[in-house]
Short mmCIF file of C-alpha atoms in Angstrom, two decimals:
data_model
loop_
_atom_site.label_atom_id
_atom_site.label_comp_id
_atom_site.label_asym_id
_atom_site.label_seq_id
_atom_site.Cartn_x
_atom_site.Cartn_y
_atom_site.Cartn_z
CA MET T 1 105.40 25.53 -16.83
CA ALA T 2 104.75 21.86 -17.54
CA GLU T 3 101.49 20.68 -19.07
CA LEU T 4 99.15 18.98 -16.62
CA HIS T 5 99.35 15.19 -16.82
CA PRO T 6 96.05 13.81 -18.23
CA GLN T 7 95.51 11.68 -15.10
CA CYS T 8 95.64 14.90 -13.04
CA GLU T 9 92.85 16.59 -15.04
CA PRO T 10 90.19 15.73 -12.42
CA LEU T 11 92.40 17.47 -9.81
CA ALA T 12 92.88 20.66 -11.85
CA PRO T 13 90.45 22.74 -9.74
CA LEU T 14 92.74 22.22 -6.73
CA LEU T 15 95.86 23.76 -8.28
CA GLY T 16 97.04 27.00 -6.72
CA THR T 17 97.12 28.58 -3.28
CA TRP T 18 94.13 28.53 -0.95
CA GLN T 19 93.74 30.50 2.27
CA GLY T 20 91.08 30.57 4.92
CA GLY T 21 90.24 29.41 8.37
CA GLY T 22 88.72 26.61 10.32
CA THR T 23 87.91 25.10 13.66
CA GLY T 24 89.15 21.98 15.37
CA HIS T 25 87.89 19.82 18.16
CA TYR T 26 88.62 16.42 19.67
CA PRO T 27 87.60 14.81 22.96
CA THR T 28 91.15 15.07 24.34
CA ILE T 29 91.77 18.77 23.64
CA ASP T 30 90.16 22.22 23.90
CA ASP T 31 88.35 23.50 20.80
CA PHE T 32 90.52 25.79 18.69
CA ALA T 33 90.33 28.07 15.65
CA TYR T 34 93.00 28.30 12.97
CA THR T 35 93.98 30.04 9.78
CA GLU T 36 95.15 27.77 6.99
CA GLU T 37 97.17 27.93 3.80
CA LEU T 38 96.98 25.01 1.39
CA VAL T 39 99.09 24.90 -1.79
CA PHE T 40 98.70 22.40 -4.63
CA GLY T 41 101.23 22.21 -7.47
CA HIS T 42 102.30 19.92 -10.29
CA VAL T 43 105.33 19.25 -12.50
CA GLY T 44 103.64 17.43 -15.40
CA LYS T 45 103.76 14.02 -13.74
CA PRO T 46 100.71 12.03 -12.58
CA PHE T 47 100.63 13.53 -9.10
CA VAL T 48 99.81 16.82 -7.39
CA SER T 49 101.99 18.09 -4.55
CA MET T 50 100.31 19.42 -1.44
CA THR T 51 101.62 21.51 1.45
CA GLN T 52 99.53 22.78 4.31
CA ARG T 53 100.23 25.15 7.20
CA THR T 54 97.90 26.29 9.94
CA ARG T 55 98.29 29.00 12.56
CA ASN T 56 96.45 29.81 15.75
CA SER T 57 93.75 32.35 14.78
CA VAL T 58 94.32 34.40 17.91
CA THR T 59 98.08 34.36 18.48
CA GLY T 60 99.33 33.68 14.92
CA GLU T 61 101.59 30.92 16.28
CA PRO T 62 102.23 28.05 13.85
CA LEU T 63 100.10 25.00 14.66
CA HIS T 64 100.11 22.09 12.25
CA SER T 65 101.78 21.50 8.92
CA GLU T 66 101.91 18.65 6.47
CA ALA T 67 103.34 17.89 3.05
CA GLY T 68 102.68 15.16 0.56
CA TYR T 69 101.54 14.05 -2.83
CA VAL T 70 98.19 13.07 -4.37
CA ARG T 71 98.86 10.35 -6.96
CA ALA T 72 96.26 10.38 -9.73
CA LEU T 73 95.53 6.94 -11.17
CA PRO T 74 93.30 6.34 -14.19
CA GLY T 75 89.54 6.54 -13.60
CA GLY T 76 89.58 9.02 -10.73
CA GLU T 77 91.30 6.69 -8.27
CA LEU T 78 93.72 8.44 -5.90
CA GLU T 79 96.57 7.53 -3.59
CA LEU T 80 97.93 10.02 -1.05
CA THR T 81 101.29 10.04 0.73
CA LEU T 82 101.69 12.52 3.56
CA ALA T 83 104.30 13.45 6.18
CA GLN T 84 103.72 15.50 9.31
CA PRO T 85 106.08 17.13 11.81
CA SER T 86 104.04 15.47 14.55
CA GLY T 87 105.89 12.25 13.64
CA VAL T 88 103.07 10.79 11.58
CA THR T 89 102.98 9.57 7.98
CA GLU T 90 99.76 8.65 6.21
CA ILE T 91 98.95 6.58 3.13
CA HIS T 92 95.41 7.02 1.82
CA LEU T 93 93.33 5.51 -0.94
CA GLY T 94 90.39 7.37 -2.39
CA THR T 95 88.64 8.93 -5.33
CA VAL T 96 88.02 12.26 -7.01
CA ARG T 97 84.83 13.04 -8.84
CA ALA T 98 83.80 16.15 -10.71
CA THR T 99 80.70 18.05 -9.63
CA ASP T 100 78.78 20.81 -11.46
CA ASP T 101 81.14 23.53 -10.25
CA GLY T 102 83.98 21.73 -8.51
CA LEU T 103 85.00 18.36 -7.16
CA VAL T 104 84.72 15.95 -4.25
CA ILE T 105 87.77 14.04 -3.01
CA GLU T 106 87.28 11.27 -0.47
CA LEU T 107 90.26 9.61 1.16
CA ARG T 108 90.66 6.93 3.83
CA SER T 109 93.93 5.93 5.43
CA LYS T 110 95.25 2.52 4.50
CA ALA T 111 98.37 2.84 6.69
CA VAL T 112 99.52 5.28 9.36
CA GLY T 113 103.20 5.39 10.33
CA MET T 114 104.40 6.81 13.63
CA THR T 115 107.79 7.69 15.06
CA PRO T 116 108.42 6.38 18.60
CA THR T 117 107.59 9.77 20.18
CA ALA T 118 104.47 10.55 18.07
CA LYS T 119 100.99 10.55 19.53
CA GLU T 120 99.04 7.47 18.46
CA VAL T 121 96.93 7.92 15.31
CA THR T 122 95.27 4.73 14.07
CA SER T 123 93.03 5.88 11.24
CA VAL T 124 92.23 9.07 9.29
CA ARG T 125 89.49 10.11 6.90
CA ARG T 126 89.90 13.20 4.72
CA GLU T 127 87.45 14.98 2.47
CA LEU T 128 88.12 17.92 0.14
CA THR T 129 85.20 19.58 -1.61
CA ILE T 130 85.27 22.52 -4.00
CA GLU T 131 81.92 24.19 -4.56
CA ASP T 132 81.02 27.79 -5.39
CA GLY T 133 84.74 28.64 -5.46
CA THR T 134 85.24 27.51 -1.86
CA LEU T 135 87.46 24.63 -0.81
CA ILE T 136 86.10 22.81 2.22
CA SER T 137 88.63 20.58 3.96
CA GLU T 138 87.42 18.13 6.59
CA LEU T 139 89.26 15.53 8.63
CA TRP T 140 88.18 12.76 10.96
CA MET T 141 90.60 10.69 13.00
CA ALA T 142 90.83 7.77 15.37
CA ALA T 143 93.63 8.66 17.78
CA VAL T 144 94.96 8.58 21.34
CA GLY T 145 92.66 5.82 22.53
CA HIS T 146 89.56 6.77 20.50
CA GLY T 147 89.01 3.85 18.15
CA ASP T 148 86.27 5.48 16.06
CA LEU T 149 86.85 8.13 13.40
CA LEU T 150 85.78 11.35 15.17
CA HIS T 151 85.38 14.70 13.44
CA HIS T 152 88.49 16.81 14.10
CA LEU T 153 88.86 19.65 11.57
CA ARG T 154 86.78 21.73 9.17
CA GLY T 155 88.28 24.55 7.15
CA GLU T 156 86.90 26.81 4.42
CA LEU T 157 89.41 28.30 2.02
CA ALA T 158 89.31 30.71 -0.94
CA LYS T 159 91.62 30.58 -3.95
CA GLN T 160 94.32 33.27 -4.01
CA ASP T 161 95.45 34.88 -7.29
CA MET Q 1 111.18 35.08 11.66
CA ALA Q 2 110.87 32.71 14.61
CA GLU Q 3 113.81 31.92 16.86
CA LEU Q 4 115.30 28.48 16.30
CA HIS Q 5 114.08 25.93 18.85
CA PRO Q 6 116.98 24.90 21.14
CA GLN Q 7 116.57 21.23 20.16
CA CYS Q 8 117.14 22.28 16.52
CA GLU Q 9 120.49 23.98 17.25
CA PRO Q 10 122.50 20.93 16.07
CA LEU Q 11 120.60 21.15 12.74
CA ALA Q 12 121.26 24.90 12.24
CA PRO Q 13 123.95 24.36 9.55
CA LEU Q 14 121.28 22.73 7.34
CA LEU Q 15 118.92 25.71 7.23
CA GLY Q 16 118.54 27.37 3.85
CA THR Q 17 118.55 26.35 0.21
CA TRP Q 18 121.15 23.99 -1.24
CA GLN Q 19 121.73 23.28 -4.92
CA GLY Q 20 124.02 20.88 -6.72
CA GLY Q 21 124.15 17.61 -8.54
CA GLY Q 22 124.59 13.92 -8.09
CA THR Q 23 124.59 10.50 -9.61
CA GLY Q 24 122.33 7.52 -9.07
CA HIS Q 25 122.63 3.83 -9.71
CA TYR Q 26 120.83 0.63 -8.81
CA PRO Q 27 120.98 -2.91 -10.19
CA THR Q 28 117.54 -2.58 -11.77
CA ILE Q 29 118.06 0.72 -13.65
CA ASP Q 30 120.54 2.57 -15.86
CA ASP Q 31 122.95 4.94 -14.12
CA PHE Q 32 121.76 8.54 -14.17
CA ALA Q 33 122.89 12.06 -13.28
CA TYR Q 34 120.71 14.67 -11.63
CA THR Q 35 120.61 18.22 -10.39
CA GLU Q 36 119.13 18.69 -6.94
CA GLU Q 37 117.58 21.40 -4.80
CA LEU Q 38 117.19 20.77 -1.09
CA VAL Q 39 115.48 23.31 1.19
CA PHE Q 40 115.44 23.21 5.00
CA GLY Q 41 113.27 25.58 7.03
CA HIS Q 42 111.91 26.03 10.54
CA VAL Q 43 109.06 27.82 12.34
CA GLY Q 44 110.46 27.86 15.88
CA LYS Q 45 109.20 24.39 16.75
CA PRO Q 46 111.43 21.36 17.46
CA PHE Q 47 111.57 20.21 13.83
CA VAL Q 48 113.10 21.26 10.54
CA SER Q 49 111.07 20.99 7.32
CA MET Q 50 112.74 19.49 4.27
CA THR Q 51 111.77 19.54 0.60
CA GLN Q 52 113.83 18.04 -2.19
CA ARG Q 53 113.53 18.10 -5.96
CA THR Q 54 115.79 16.54 -8.55
CA ARG Q 55 115.91 16.93 -12.32
CA ASN Q 56 117.57 14.98 -15.09
CA SER Q 57 120.95 16.67 -15.66
CA VAL Q 58 120.65 16.32 -19.42
CA THR Q 59 116.99 16.99 -20.21
CA GLY Q 60 115.99 19.10 -17.18
CA GLU Q 61 112.92 16.89 -16.71
CA PRO Q 62 111.75 16.55 -13.09
CA LEU Q 63 112.82 13.23 -11.59
CA HIS Q 64 112.26 12.67 -7.88
CA SER Q 65 110.85 14.83 -5.12
CA GLU Q 66 110.17 14.36 -1.45
CA ALA Q 67 108.94 16.39 1.50
CA GLY Q 68 109.07 15.82 5.19
CA TYR Q 69 110.19 16.86 8.63
CA VAL Q 70 113.26 16.18 10.77
CA ARG Q 71 112.13 16.05 14.40
CA ALA Q 72 114.91 17.09 16.78
CA LEU Q 73 114.80 15.32 20.14
CA PRO Q 74 117.08 16.17 23.06
CA GLY Q 75 120.65 14.88 22.88
CA GLY Q 76 121.00 14.87 19.09
CA GLU Q 77 118.45 12.10 18.51
CA LEU Q 78 116.39 12.54 15.33
CA GLU Q 79 113.18 11.24 13.84
CA LEU Q 80 112.31 11.81 10.17
CA THR Q 81 108.93 11.64 8.46
CA LEU Q 82 108.96 11.73 4.68
CA ALA Q 83 106.44 11.49 1.81
CA GLN Q 84 107.26 10.81 -1.83
CA PRO Q 85 105.21 11.06 -5.02
CA SER Q 86 106.39 7.54 -5.86
CA GLY Q 87 103.81 6.34 -3.32
CA VAL Q 88 106.29 5.79 -0.51
CA THR Q 89 106.42 7.17 3.03
CA GLU Q 90 109.42 6.72 5.31
CA ILE Q 91 109.93 6.96 9.05
CA HIS Q 92 113.56 7.10 10.15
CA LEU Q 93 115.41 7.18 13.44
CA GLY Q 94 118.90 8.60 13.67
CA THR Q 95 121.31 11.10 15.12
CA VAL Q 96 123.01 14.38 14.34
CA ARG Q 97 126.47 15.20 15.60
CA ALA Q 98 128.53 18.34 15.15
CA THR Q 99 131.92 18.15 13.44
CA ASP Q 100 134.71 20.75 13.30
CA ASP Q 101 133.12 22.60 10.41
CA GLY Q 102 129.72 21.01 9.91
CA LEU Q 103 127.63 18.01 10.90
CA VAL Q 104 126.92 14.37 10.24
CA ILE Q 105 123.33 13.06 10.18
CA GLU Q 106 122.77 9.31 10.05
CA LEU Q 107 119.27 7.92 9.54
CA ARG Q 108 117.86 4.41 9.16
CA SER Q 109 114.29 3.62 8.23
CA LYS Q 110 112.16 2.14 10.96
CA ALA Q 111 109.04 1.86 8.76
CA VAL Q 112 108.36 2.24 5.06
CA GLY Q 113 104.78 2.77 3.86
CA MET Q 114 103.69 2.01 0.30
CA THR Q 115 100.57 2.70 -1.71
CA PRO Q 116 99.23 -0.31 -3.66
CA THR Q 117 100.82 0.89 -6.93
CA ALA Q 118 104.22 1.90 -5.49
CA LYS Q 119 107.40 -0.03 -6.24
CA GLU Q 120 108.49 -2.11 -3.27
CA VAL Q 121 110.96 -0.38 -0.91
CA THR Q 122 111.76 -2.36 2.23
CA SER Q 123 114.52 -0.36 3.90
CA VAL Q 124 116.38 2.94 3.45
CA ARG Q 125 119.54 4.44 4.91
CA ARG Q 126 120.26 8.16 4.56
CA GLU Q 127 123.34 10.17 5.43
CA LEU Q 128 123.76 13.95 5.27
CA THR Q 129 127.22 15.43 5.86
CA ILE Q 130 128.22 19.08 5.82
CA GLU Q 131 131.95 19.69 5.53
CA ASP Q 132 133.91 22.56 4.00
CA GLY Q 133 130.61 24.28 3.13
CA THR Q 134 129.44 21.30 1.02
CA LEU Q 135 126.38 19.20 1.81
CA ILE Q 136 126.86 15.58 0.79
CA SER Q 137 123.63 13.59 0.61
CA GLU Q 138 123.81 9.82 0.26
CA LEU Q 139 121.12 7.18 0.15
CA TRP Q 140 121.13 3.40 0.24
CA MET Q 141 118.01 1.32 -0.25
CA ALA Q 142 116.73 -2.23 -0.24
CA ALA Q 143 114.05 -2.33 -2.93
CA VAL Q 144 112.38 -4.28 -5.75
CA GLY Q 145 113.69 -7.68 -4.68
CA HIS Q 146 117.11 -6.58 -3.41
CA GLY Q 147 117.07 -7.35 0.33
CA ASP Q 148 120.35 -5.61 1.16
CA LEU Q 149 120.82 -1.85 1.45
CA LEU Q 150 122.55 -0.96 -1.82
CA HIS Q 151 124.07 2.44 -2.59
CA HIS Q 152 121.64 4.41 -4.77
CA LEU Q 153 122.36 8.17 -4.66
CA ARG Q 154 125.18 10.59 -3.90
CA GLY Q 155 124.74 14.33 -4.32
CA GLU Q 156 126.98 17.29 -3.51
CA LEU Q 157 125.27 20.62 -2.88
CA ALA Q 158 126.37 24.18 -2.13
CA LYS Q 159 124.42 26.66 0.03
CA GLN Q 160 122.62 29.40 -1.92
CA ASP Q 161 122.34 32.94 -0.55
#
């Protein structure tokens, strides 16, 4: 097990496996509920890997997944690279700051890549908060003709041993 | 275990865990040798997930990693989304075709995303070949001032049980 890179120290509370559930909505789709697993790991370099999978709460069918890397720069600055099977890649800039019992990570997309058959996503905002041992993951997006960042997802996850 | 999506059938030989080694070179760096693990999975949807990790052959230190998704369209057309901890995202278009005892996947980047602190990568070509039970992974890139696609990596991997 590698030692955590000093620039990743502010991200330390994320490391491990988180499970929970959430709800999603967007003007173009029916509301839905999902279960989520979110895994953060590191190899001693100045980044944290991230993989996410969600399933339909009712049927158990796989819904979304994504995989990427949170790059930790000095001073709590962050960069995120992310790939999705929906044909979308995201590059975010943001920050992490420590709170009394957790952290707050705020990220805004700087660039969104799309394959020719992907649905249009123009902008994404992500927020990860850890408080009271709970990880709250929220996402806003501007997509499929909606130019404003609209709230899309909110999940609450607990750390697994 | 979900059933493989029909559009993923041409990618079936990839599924599983592959391990092996390779060599890398580029005009701007010293030649290097690496060990590699490449894992392909699926959840029954029309894409195959892909995660890769390499280590320095001599020291065992982690080198590169990447994670993404190969989207299988009808007729052997492919789209790839990929995220890297180096601050780079890639979107590729390509094809898969079956051979007598394996497959050939050819991919060319359509878009490369970069975080502000990433090294400049302008274009990438990837080729994955399975023949005689060996997966050969090759990569060419135009990067850091070199405008042409130059050969960068060649790995040979064997399927693990």
